[in-house]
Amino acid sequence: GGGVSRRKLLQQASIINNDEIPQYDRIEARLINKNCAIDIIARINRACAIISETIPFYYVDSETRTLQINASLVSTTIKVVCWGSTDYNDPFSDVDKTSYLQFSVGQGFKGMQTACGVNPGFKVQCFGSNDPTQDEQLKFRSGQAEPPDGKFRQVSVGGLHACALCQDEDTCAASGGSMACWGNNRMRQGTVPSIRQTSVVSSINYSYVSTGYEHTCAFRSDNYLTCFGSNLDGQIKMPSWRLATESQEDGYLSTDTSYGCCRDCSKCDCKTSAYGGVGTRCREGAKLSAGWYHTCVVRAGCDVQCAGTNSECSTGSVDNWYDKDTNCFCASCSKPHEVECFGYGAWGNAINPPGKFKLIAASFDYTCAIYADCNDHDVKPAIVQGTGKSQCDLANTVKCWGRNNKKQISAPADMCDAAVKALETALARINNTIFETPAPPAKRLPCVCTAAKGCDCLSQYPRLEFERANDASKQGVGLRGTLAA
């Protein structure tokens, strides 16, 4: 097609449908007990939330005439709710995304639209636009839809490049490390910084990767954050940084271990399942998101930030940090579960909103996140600035910020109201307020008296009845007696 239809593809990246909800979100859906938001997907001009709502089944007790709940008929619904642009076709609608262990859609430019998925055999398969280029030595470099051979466990597609984490030793050896990148590399967004190993017992690897238009960010297994590629807008320079290697061209590394999930279960919490975003329910894919020209990350909880430090526990132990009977502390924990955004932010898309969060998703010109559960440890019931609500009341609700030209940051206010609406409907039924009722009788008019016909006090009766009654009164029979007869 022409330029217009091609550019439309820029705004029509694949978005999730109800039958494409990943398994980890289905598991999380059974665990949340406050509000409804589980996951967020942000594409250009359109966002979607995966929500889970438990809807009580109400009935009226025949003896007490009170509203009761039938626990055996309570239903839980998992579905996708979207907002923003409605002109949103899926260029990969013919691809069965559910057959992949993990699937990523890139946000290209001028119609360049690419998707890659990891199949059950840990092979990366890619679809859509491909843009072969040359490297710094003018040698041919494969495009973003031409992944390398080997086995991989996670893939992320950016503008004109993609990166994946290797699954086995042979693939890691061939890649020269735990991550491989391919496609355009003009800003060195595909040149992965080498990791200096500090132990012969265990190796440090990249544990999650997210790609922007011309930059790449990744968590490491030692809970550092690395970003490399274009820094024209500051999108790879996290708030507290140092050089990732001895060369400034290799990007930046965070100065502290404040990112990702617990990796050493003897030093932090891999066990507790009571709260979203921590313990067994911590998912690194929810904590890091590279947009086109900005990056957002959710800082780790205190258990991760304090791992390997001199933590003090008055009760319990560090490996059960979030257990209700544990009380641990360390001085090095800073801003747990808070958002850090950096890079281009002319639309307000790279601000750091108040509050604690468990999930982040950055797009071209806006960002969305989900508030974290209160856990009585490092997420407490404080009022979140600018909302007038407690962190606990906001838990598992959506917050978006940035550009709103297509209403992409205007998440539906009633997104989590199914249970409330079910109760309102039940109460309305028991009070007969939803059934049609007869109109109330018209207000009775005062008596109208004339010299010729006497007084008409029965304006709701047909006029004929009045005439008959008036004639009878002239014959000496009282009006009251006539009507009684």
Short mmCIF file of C-alpha atoms in Angstrom, two decimals:
data_model
loop_
_atom_site.label_atom_id
_atom_site.label_comp_id
_atom_site.label_asym_id
_atom_site.label_seq_id
_atom_site.Cartn_x
_atom_site.Cartn_y
_atom_site.Cartn_z
CA GLY A 1 0.00 0.00 0.00
CA GLY A 2 0.91 3.66 -0.05
CA GLY A 3 2.54 5.73 2.66
CA VAL A 4 -0.67 6.39 4.59
CA SER A 5 -1.70 2.74 4.97
CA ARG A 6 1.84 1.74 5.86
CA ARG A 7 2.05 4.37 8.57
CA LYS A 8 -1.23 3.13 10.00
CA LEU A 9 0.55 -0.07 10.91
CA LEU A 10 2.59 2.01 13.32
CA GLN A 11 -0.60 2.48 15.33
CA GLN A 12 -1.90 -1.06 14.87
CA ALA A 13 0.56 -3.25 16.72
CA SER A 14 -0.77 -6.57 17.95
CA ILE A 15 -2.80 -6.22 21.11
CA ILE A 16 -3.91 -9.02 23.37
CA ASN A 17 -7.28 -10.77 23.09
CA ASN A 18 -9.16 -12.80 25.68
CA ASP A 19 -7.91 -16.08 24.22
CA GLU A 20 -4.28 -14.87 24.31
CA ILE A 21 -4.01 -14.23 28.05
CA PRO A 22 -0.75 -15.87 29.20
CA GLN A 23 -0.72 -18.58 31.84
CA TYR A 24 1.13 -16.51 34.44
CA ASP A 25 -1.68 -13.95 34.33
CA ARG A 26 -4.30 -16.69 34.71
CA ILE A 27 -2.47 -17.89 37.82
CA GLU A 28 -2.26 -14.35 39.22
CA ALA A 29 -5.98 -13.91 38.57
CA ARG A 30 -6.75 -16.52 41.22
CA LEU A 31 -4.62 -14.75 43.83
CA ILE A 32 -5.59 -11.09 43.85
CA ASN A 33 -8.13 -10.11 46.50
CA LYS A 34 -8.43 -6.36 45.97
CA ASN A 35 -9.64 -4.58 42.82
CA CYS A 36 -8.94 -6.31 39.51
CA ALA A 37 -5.93 -5.32 37.35
CA ILE A 38 -3.40 -8.09 36.70
CA ASP A 39 -1.35 -6.96 33.71
CA ILE A 40 -0.95 -4.04 31.28
CA ILE A 41 -0.04 -4.02 27.59
CA ALA A 42 0.84 -0.62 26.09
CA ARG A 43 1.01 -0.08 22.33
CA ILE A 44 1.06 3.12 20.33
CA ASN A 45 -2.18 5.00 21.07
CA ARG A 46 -3.84 2.00 22.72
CA ALA A 47 -3.55 0.21 26.05
CA CYS A 48 -5.16 -2.93 27.42
CA ALA A 49 -5.42 -4.33 30.92
CA ILE A 50 -5.97 -7.94 31.84
CA ILE A 51 -8.43 -7.98 34.71
CA SER A 52 -9.91 -10.59 37.02
CA GLU A 53 -13.24 -10.02 38.72
CA THR A 54 -14.95 -12.26 41.23
CA ILE A 55 -18.69 -11.73 41.02
CA PRO A 56 -20.90 -12.95 43.90
CA PHE A 57 -24.19 -14.72 43.15
CA TYR A 58 -26.88 -13.00 45.18
CA TYR A 59 -30.28 -14.38 46.13
CA VAL A 60 -33.09 -13.39 48.50
CA ASP A 61 -33.62 -15.66 51.51
CA SER A 62 -37.32 -16.57 51.43
CA GLU A 63 -37.68 -16.54 55.21
CA THR A 64 -35.67 -13.51 56.27
CA ARG A 65 -36.18 -11.54 53.02
CA THR A 66 -32.52 -10.54 53.18
CA LEU A 67 -29.86 -10.65 50.49
CA GLN A 68 -27.53 -13.66 50.69
CA ILE A 69 -24.60 -15.02 48.64
CA ASN A 70 -24.54 -18.52 47.18
CA ALA A 71 -20.83 -19.36 47.50
CA SER A 72 -21.09 -22.31 45.11
CA LEU A 73 -22.22 -20.04 42.28
CA VAL A 74 -19.64 -17.28 42.67
CA SER A 75 -17.95 -16.68 39.30
CA THR A 76 -14.50 -15.34 38.37
CA THR A 77 -14.07 -13.67 35.00
CA ILE A 78 -10.67 -13.06 33.37
CA LYS A 79 -10.83 -10.71 30.41
CA VAL A 80 -9.14 -7.91 28.48
CA VAL A 81 -10.30 -4.30 28.77
CA CYS A 82 -8.84 -1.81 26.25
CA TRP A 83 -8.93 1.94 25.76
CA GLY A 84 -7.43 4.50 23.40
CA SER A 85 -7.49 4.31 19.60
CA THR A 86 -10.27 2.15 18.15
CA ASP A 87 -8.64 1.99 14.72
CA TYR A 88 -6.53 -0.96 15.70
CA ASN A 89 -6.08 -3.89 13.33
CA ASP A 90 -3.69 -6.71 14.19
CA PRO A 91 -1.01 -7.22 11.50
CA PHE A 92 -0.25 -10.61 13.08
CA SER A 93 -3.81 -11.87 13.43
CA ASP A 94 -2.94 -14.97 11.39
CA VAL A 95 -0.24 -15.99 13.90
CA ASP A 96 -1.33 -18.33 16.70
CA LYS A 97 0.32 -16.46 19.56
CA THR A 98 -0.94 -18.95 22.12
CA SER A 99 1.35 -21.62 20.67
CA TYR A 100 4.43 -19.68 21.84
CA LEU A 101 5.98 -19.71 25.27
CA GLN A 102 6.47 -15.95 24.97
CA PHE A 103 5.62 -13.44 22.23
CA SER A 104 6.89 -9.90 21.58
CA VAL A 105 5.70 -7.25 19.11
CA GLY A 106 8.10 -4.52 18.05
CA GLN A 107 7.15 -0.89 17.52
CA GLY A 108 8.79 -0.03 14.23
CA PHE A 109 8.85 3.14 12.15
CA LYS A 110 7.28 4.00 8.76
CA GLY A 111 5.33 0.77 8.66
CA MET A 112 8.11 -1.48 9.96
CA GLN A 113 6.26 -3.95 12.13
CA THR A 114 7.94 -7.11 13.44
CA ALA A 115 7.00 -9.80 15.96
CA CYS A 116 9.01 -12.68 17.40
CA GLY A 117 8.03 -15.59 19.59
CA VAL A 118 9.76 -18.38 21.49
CA ASN A 119 8.22 -21.70 20.48
CA PRO A 120 7.97 -24.80 22.73
CA GLY A 121 11.31 -26.00 21.35
CA PHE A 122 12.93 -22.73 22.56
CA LYS A 123 13.51 -21.57 18.99
CA VAL A 124 12.84 -17.94 18.09
CA GLN A 125 10.52 -17.41 15.13
CA CYS A 126 9.88 -13.95 13.67
CA PHE A 127 7.26 -12.43 11.39
CA GLY A 128 6.66 -9.18 9.55
CA SER A 129 9.02 -6.48 8.39
CA ASN A 130 12.74 -7.16 7.99
CA ASP A 131 15.43 -4.54 7.51
CA PRO A 132 18.92 -5.98 6.79
CA THR A 133 21.76 -3.50 7.35
CA GLN A 134 25.53 -3.25 7.51
CA ASP A 135 27.65 -3.20 10.62
CA GLU A 136 30.45 -0.77 11.47
CA GLN A 137 32.82 -2.70 9.20
CA LEU A 138 30.26 -2.50 6.35
CA LYS A 139 29.60 -6.23 6.66
CA PHE A 140 26.11 -7.60 6.11
CA ARG A 141 23.97 -7.74 9.24
CA SER A 142 20.73 -9.70 9.31
CA GLY A 143 17.45 -7.90 9.88
CA GLN A 144 15.27 -7.94 12.97
CA ALA A 145 13.13 -10.79 11.59
CA GLU A 146 16.14 -13.10 11.11
CA PRO A 147 16.96 -14.54 14.55
CA PRO A 148 20.13 -16.60 15.13
CA ASP A 149 20.10 -20.35 15.57
CA GLY A 150 20.05 -21.78 19.06
CA LYS A 151 17.70 -22.09 21.99
CA PHE A 152 16.32 -19.03 23.74
CA ARG A 153 13.89 -18.47 26.62
CA GLN A 154 12.79 -14.84 26.19
CA VAL A 155 12.76 -12.39 23.26
CA SER A 156 12.08 -8.67 22.92
CA VAL A 157 11.59 -6.81 19.61
CA GLY A 158 12.42 -3.12 19.40
CA GLY A 159 12.34 -0.72 16.47
CA LEU A 160 14.72 -2.36 14.01
CA HIS A 161 16.48 -4.80 16.29
CA ALA A 162 15.67 -7.64 18.67
CA CYS A 163 17.38 -9.38 21.60
CA ALA A 164 16.89 -12.75 23.28
CA LEU A 165 18.21 -14.59 26.35
CA CYS A 166 19.86 -17.94 25.69
CA GLN A 167 18.38 -21.14 27.12
CA ASP A 168 21.37 -23.52 27.06
CA GLU A 169 25.15 -23.44 27.33
CA ASP A 170 25.79 -24.03 23.63
CA THR A 171 23.63 -21.07 22.62
CA CYS A 172 25.23 -18.87 25.29
CA ALA A 173 28.68 -19.88 24.07
CA ALA A 174 27.77 -19.09 20.47
CA SER A 175 26.32 -15.74 21.54
CA GLY A 176 29.39 -14.83 23.58
CA GLY A 177 27.27 -14.42 26.69
CA SER A 178 23.75 -14.89 28.01
CA MET A 179 22.11 -12.50 25.51
CA ALA A 180 22.13 -12.30 21.73
CA CYS A 181 20.90 -9.35 19.63
CA TRP A 182 20.34 -9.01 15.89
CA GLY A 183 19.10 -6.42 13.43
CA ASN A 184 20.09 -2.77 13.16
CA ASN A 185 23.03 -1.74 15.35
CA ARG A 186 23.78 1.81 14.29
CA MET A 187 23.50 3.07 17.89
CA ARG A 188 25.12 -0.08 19.34
CA GLN A 189 21.76 -1.18 20.67
CA GLY A 190 22.72 -4.72 19.71
CA THR A 191 26.21 -4.71 21.19
CA VAL A 192 25.67 -6.48 24.50
CA PRO A 193 28.02 -5.35 27.32
CA SER A 194 30.07 -8.23 28.68
CA ILE A 195 29.55 -9.09 32.34
CA ARG A 196 32.61 -9.26 34.57
CA GLN A 197 32.23 -12.46 36.55
CA THR A 198 33.11 -12.30 40.25
CA SER A 199 32.72 -15.94 41.29
CA VAL A 200 33.84 -19.35 40.05
CA VAL A 201 30.92 -21.00 41.81
CA SER A 202 28.04 -19.21 40.05
CA SER A 203 27.86 -17.00 36.98
CA ILE A 204 26.09 -13.68 36.53
CA ASN A 205 23.72 -13.63 33.56
CA TYR A 206 21.14 -11.38 32.00
CA SER A 207 17.74 -12.38 33.37
CA TYR A 208 15.26 -10.20 31.44
CA VAL A 209 15.56 -7.90 28.39
CA SER A 210 13.37 -5.11 27.02
CA THR A 211 14.12 -3.26 23.77
CA GLY A 212 13.17 0.27 22.75
CA TYR A 213 13.46 1.91 19.34
CA GLU A 214 17.28 2.14 19.38
CA HIS A 215 18.17 1.12 22.91
CA THR A 216 18.12 -1.98 25.08
CA CYS A 217 17.79 -2.47 28.83
CA ALA A 218 18.16 -5.68 30.83
CA PHE A 219 18.10 -7.00 34.37
CA ARG A 220 21.03 -9.08 35.56
CA SER A 221 20.84 -12.05 37.89
CA ASP A 222 22.77 -10.06 40.52
CA ASN A 223 19.93 -7.47 40.50
CA TYR A 224 21.74 -4.76 38.60
CA LEU A 225 20.17 -2.91 35.66
CA THR A 226 22.08 -2.47 32.38
CA CYS A 227 21.11 -0.22 29.45
CA PHE A 228 22.94 0.33 26.15
CA GLY A 229 22.38 1.84 22.71
CA SER A 230 21.15 5.34 21.91
CA ASN A 231 21.34 7.88 24.72
CA LEU A 232 20.26 10.90 22.69
CA ASP A 233 17.37 11.44 25.10
CA GLY A 234 18.91 9.94 28.23
CA GLN A 235 16.96 6.70 27.79
CA ILE A 236 19.84 4.46 28.93
CA LYS A 237 21.12 6.54 31.83
CA MET A 238 19.33 5.38 34.97
CA PRO A 239 19.23 7.79 37.97
CA SER A 240 22.25 6.20 39.69
CA TRP A 241 24.74 4.88 37.14
CA ARG A 242 28.27 3.93 36.23
CA LEU A 243 29.80 2.65 32.99
CA ALA A 244 28.76 -0.90 32.13
CA THR A 245 32.31 -1.63 30.92
CA GLU A 246 35.48 0.39 30.56
CA SER A 247 34.10 1.84 27.33
CA GLN A 248 31.50 4.59 27.42
CA GLU A 249 30.07 3.19 24.18
CA ASP A 250 28.88 0.08 26.02
CA GLY A 251 26.19 1.86 28.00
CA TYR A 252 25.51 2.09 31.71
CA LEU A 253 25.08 -0.09 34.77
CA SER A 254 23.18 0.81 37.93
CA THR A 255 25.30 1.49 41.00
CA ASP A 256 23.15 -0.63 43.30
CA THR A 257 21.34 -3.96 43.27
CA SER A 258 17.83 -2.50 43.40
CA TYR A 259 16.16 -4.18 40.43
CA GLY A 260 14.43 -7.40 39.45
CA CYS A 261 13.31 -10.34 41.57
CA CYS A 262 14.95 -12.51 44.20
CA ARG A 263 17.49 -14.92 42.70
CA ASP A 264 19.22 -16.32 45.79
CA CYS A 265 16.45 -17.75 47.94
CA SER A 266 18.72 -17.94 50.97
CA LYS A 267 19.21 -14.17 50.94
CA CYS A 268 15.77 -12.87 49.95
CA ASP A 269 12.14 -14.00 49.66
CA CYS A 270 11.28 -16.59 47.00
CA LYS A 271 8.58 -18.23 49.11
CA THR A 272 5.84 -15.87 50.24
CA SER A 273 2.79 -15.85 47.95
CA ALA A 274 0.46 -13.50 49.81
CA TYR A 275 1.23 -10.33 47.84
CA GLY A 276 1.50 -9.46 44.17
CA GLY A 277 4.89 -8.38 42.82
CA VAL A 278 7.02 -9.97 45.56
CA GLY A 279 8.04 -13.44 46.72
CA THR A 280 6.74 -16.19 44.45
CA ARG A 281 4.62 -13.63 42.61
CA CYS A 282 7.52 -11.43 41.50
CA ARG A 283 7.90 -11.43 37.70
CA GLU A 284 10.79 -9.54 36.14
CA GLY A 285 8.88 -9.01 32.91
CA ALA A 286 6.51 -6.80 34.89
CA LYS A 287 9.28 -4.60 36.32
CA LEU A 288 11.08 -3.24 33.21
CA SER A 289 9.75 -1.65 30.02
CA ALA A 290 11.62 0.24 27.30
CA GLY A 291 9.48 2.64 25.28
CA TRP A 292 10.62 4.29 22.07
CA TYR A 293 12.78 6.97 23.64
CA HIS A 294 12.29 6.45 27.36
CA THR A 295 12.64 3.64 29.87
CA CYS A 296 10.67 2.85 33.01
CA VAL A 297 11.49 0.41 35.77
CA VAL A 298 9.91 -0.57 39.10
CA ARG A 299 12.50 -0.78 41.85
CA ALA A 300 12.78 -4.04 43.77
CA GLY A 301 11.38 -4.63 47.23
CA CYS A 302 13.47 -4.41 50.39
CA ASP A 303 14.14 -8.16 50.45
CA VAL A 304 16.08 -7.88 47.16
CA GLN A 305 17.71 -4.56 47.98
CA CYS A 306 18.87 -5.92 51.34
CA ALA A 307 20.11 -9.29 50.05
CA GLY A 308 23.71 -9.83 51.10
CA THR A 309 23.68 -6.91 53.54
CA ASN A 310 23.57 -6.88 57.32
CA SER A 311 19.81 -7.15 57.60
CA GLU A 312 18.24 -7.19 61.04
CA CYS A 313 15.21 -9.39 61.75
CA SER A 314 13.40 -9.02 65.08
CA THR A 315 11.16 -11.93 64.02
CA GLY A 316 11.40 -14.37 61.14
CA SER A 317 14.24 -14.43 58.59
CA VAL A 318 15.24 -12.73 55.33
CA ASP A 319 14.15 -15.70 53.20
CA ASN A 320 10.57 -15.13 54.45
CA TRP A 321 10.76 -11.34 54.31
CA TYR A 322 7.09 -10.81 53.37
CA ASP A 323 5.59 -13.38 55.71
CA LYS A 324 3.09 -11.79 58.10
CA ASP A 325 5.10 -12.91 61.15
CA THR A 326 8.44 -11.60 59.83
CA ASN A 327 9.88 -8.20 60.66
CA CYS A 328 13.20 -7.43 58.94
CA PHE A 329 15.05 -4.21 58.18
CA CYS A 330 18.18 -2.89 56.49
CA ALA A 331 19.43 0.65 56.06
CA SER A 332 20.26 0.23 52.37
CA CYS A 333 16.66 -0.25 51.16
CA SER A 334 15.65 2.84 49.17
CA LYS A 335 12.35 3.64 47.44
CA PRO A 336 11.06 0.05 47.27
CA HIS A 337 8.47 -0.60 44.55
CA GLU A 338 8.69 2.97 43.26
CA VAL A 339 8.82 3.85 39.55
CA GLU A 340 11.93 5.27 37.91
CA CYS A 341 11.52 6.64 34.39
CA PHE A 342 14.27 8.27 32.34
CA GLY A 343 14.64 9.53 28.78
CA TYR A 344 12.47 11.66 26.51
CA GLY A 345 9.44 12.92 28.37
CA ALA A 346 7.96 15.92 26.52
CA TRP A 347 4.46 14.52 26.99
CA GLY A 348 4.95 13.80 30.68
CA ASN A 349 5.49 10.12 29.89
CA ALA A 350 8.78 9.86 31.81
CA ILE A 351 7.73 11.26 35.19
CA ASN A 352 7.88 9.23 38.39
CA PRO A 353 4.35 9.14 39.85
CA PRO A 354 3.85 8.89 43.63
CA GLY A 355 2.96 5.54 45.10
CA LYS A 356 4.17 1.96 45.01
CA PHE A 357 3.75 -0.22 41.93
CA LYS A 358 4.07 -3.85 40.90
CA LEU A 359 4.03 -3.56 37.10
CA ILE A 360 5.07 -1.08 34.39
CA ALA A 361 4.46 -0.78 30.62
CA ALA A 362 5.98 2.01 28.49
CA SER A 363 4.97 2.87 24.93
CA PHE A 364 5.85 5.61 22.43
CA ASP A 365 4.53 8.63 24.34
CA TYR A 366 2.84 7.34 27.47
CA THR A 367 3.30 4.90 30.34
CA CYS A 368 0.94 2.77 32.42
CA ALA A 369 1.46 0.95 35.71
CA ILE A 370 -0.45 -1.06 38.29
CA TYR A 371 -0.38 -0.14 41.99
CA ALA A 372 1.14 -2.69 44.36
CA ASP A 373 -0.59 -4.61 47.14
CA CYS A 374 -0.12 -3.39 50.69
CA ASN A 375 2.05 -5.95 52.48
CA ASP A 376 2.69 -4.37 55.93
CA HIS A 377 6.44 -4.42 55.21
CA ASP A 378 7.56 -2.05 52.43
CA VAL A 379 4.13 -1.14 50.99
CA LYS A 380 2.02 0.42 53.72
CA PRO A 381 -1.40 2.15 53.84
CA ALA A 382 -0.24 5.73 53.29
CA ILE A 383 -2.24 8.26 51.29
CA VAL A 384 -0.81 8.47 47.76
CA GLN A 385 -0.11 12.08 46.83
CA GLY A 386 -2.55 13.52 44.30
CA THR A 387 -5.10 10.71 44.59
CA GLY A 388 -6.70 11.27 47.98
CA LYS A 389 -6.69 7.50 48.41
CA SER A 390 -4.72 5.00 50.43
CA GLN A 391 -2.14 2.80 48.73
CA CYS A 392 -4.19 -0.18 49.94
CA ASP A 393 -7.34 1.14 48.25
CA LEU A 394 -5.41 1.70 45.00
CA ALA A 395 -3.88 -1.79 44.97
CA ASN A 396 -4.37 -3.55 41.61
CA THR A 397 -5.73 -0.48 39.86
CA VAL A 398 -4.27 1.19 36.75
CA LYS A 399 -2.37 4.48 36.60
CA CYS A 400 -1.38 5.99 33.22
CA TRP A 401 0.48 9.18 32.37
CA GLY A 402 1.79 10.97 29.29
CA ARG A 403 0.19 11.93 25.99
CA ASN A 404 -3.57 11.49 25.70
CA ASN A 405 -4.37 12.40 22.09
CA LYS A 406 -6.23 9.11 21.57
CA LYS A 407 -7.36 8.72 25.21
CA GLN A 408 -4.63 6.13 25.70
CA ILE A 409 -4.05 7.18 29.31
CA SER A 410 -7.76 7.37 30.16
CA ALA A 411 -8.31 3.94 31.67
CA PRO A 412 -12.02 3.21 32.29
CA ALA A 413 -12.99 4.34 35.78
CA ASP A 414 -15.44 1.44 36.15
CA MET A 415 -12.95 -1.22 35.08
CA CYS A 416 -13.16 -3.07 38.40
CA ASP A 417 -16.83 -2.44 39.20
CA ALA A 418 -18.45 -5.76 38.20
CA ALA A 419 -18.89 -6.91 41.81
CA VAL A 420 -20.23 -3.49 42.82
CA LYS A 421 -22.67 -3.49 39.93
CA ALA A 422 -23.80 -7.03 40.81
CA LEU A 423 -24.61 -5.89 44.34
CA GLU A 424 -26.43 -2.79 43.09
CA THR A 425 -28.51 -4.93 40.74
CA ALA A 426 -29.36 -7.36 43.54
CA LEU A 427 -30.37 -4.56 45.89
CA ALA A 428 -32.43 -2.98 43.14
CA ARG A 429 -34.28 -6.23 42.58
CA ILE A 430 -35.03 -6.75 46.25
CA ASN A 431 -36.33 -3.19 46.46
CA ASN A 432 -38.33 -3.52 43.21
CA THR A 433 -36.57 -0.48 41.82
CA ILE A 434 -35.60 -2.01 38.51
CA PHE A 435 -39.11 -3.23 37.63
CA GLU A 436 -41.59 -0.98 35.85
CA THR A 437 -44.10 0.47 38.31
CA PRO A 438 -47.35 2.31 37.48
CA ALA A 439 -47.17 6.04 37.42
CA PRO A 440 -48.50 7.69 40.59
CA PRO A 441 -52.02 9.09 40.32
CA ALA A 442 -52.28 12.66 39.15
CA LYS A 443 -52.66 15.24 41.84
CA ARG A 444 -56.34 15.84 42.56
CA LEU A 445 -57.46 19.22 41.41
CA PRO A 446 -59.48 21.45 43.72
CA CYS A 447 -63.26 21.57 43.23
CA VAL A 448 -64.39 23.73 40.33
CA CYS A 449 -67.75 25.37 41.00
CA THR A 450 -69.94 27.26 38.56
CA ALA A 451 -73.42 28.82 39.03
CA ALA A 452 -74.84 26.77 36.20
CA LYS A 453 -73.51 23.32 37.06
CA GLY A 454 -72.56 23.40 40.69
CA CYS A 455 -69.21 21.96 41.90
CA ASP A 456 -67.00 19.40 40.09
CA CYS A 457 -64.83 17.69 42.74
CA LEU A 458 -64.23 14.51 40.74
CA SER A 459 -61.94 15.69 38.00
CA GLN A 460 -60.48 12.19 37.62
CA TYR A 461 -63.92 10.85 36.61
CA PRO A 462 -65.21 11.10 33.06
CA ARG A 463 -67.11 14.26 32.38
CA LEU A 464 -70.26 12.23 31.74
CA GLU A 465 -70.36 11.06 35.37
CA PHE A 466 -70.19 14.66 36.54
CA GLU A 467 -73.04 15.69 34.29
CA ARG A 468 -75.25 12.87 35.58
CA ALA A 469 -74.43 13.67 39.18
CA ASN A 470 -75.18 17.35 38.66
CA ASP A 471 -78.56 16.59 37.04
CA ALA A 472 -79.47 14.30 39.93
CA SER A 473 -78.71 17.01 42.44
CA LYS A 474 -81.15 19.33 40.72
CA GLN A 475 -83.86 16.72 41.23
CA GLY A 476 -83.35 16.75 44.96
CA VAL A 477 -81.02 13.76 45.21
CA GLY A 478 -77.68 14.46 46.80
CA LEU A 479 -74.55 13.94 44.80
CA ARG A 480 -73.12 11.71 47.49
CA GLY A 481 -76.21 9.48 47.48
CA THR A 482 -76.21 9.17 43.72
CA LEU A 483 -72.64 7.98 43.57
CA ALA A 484 -73.14 5.61 46.49
CA ALA A 485 -76.04 4.04 44.65
#
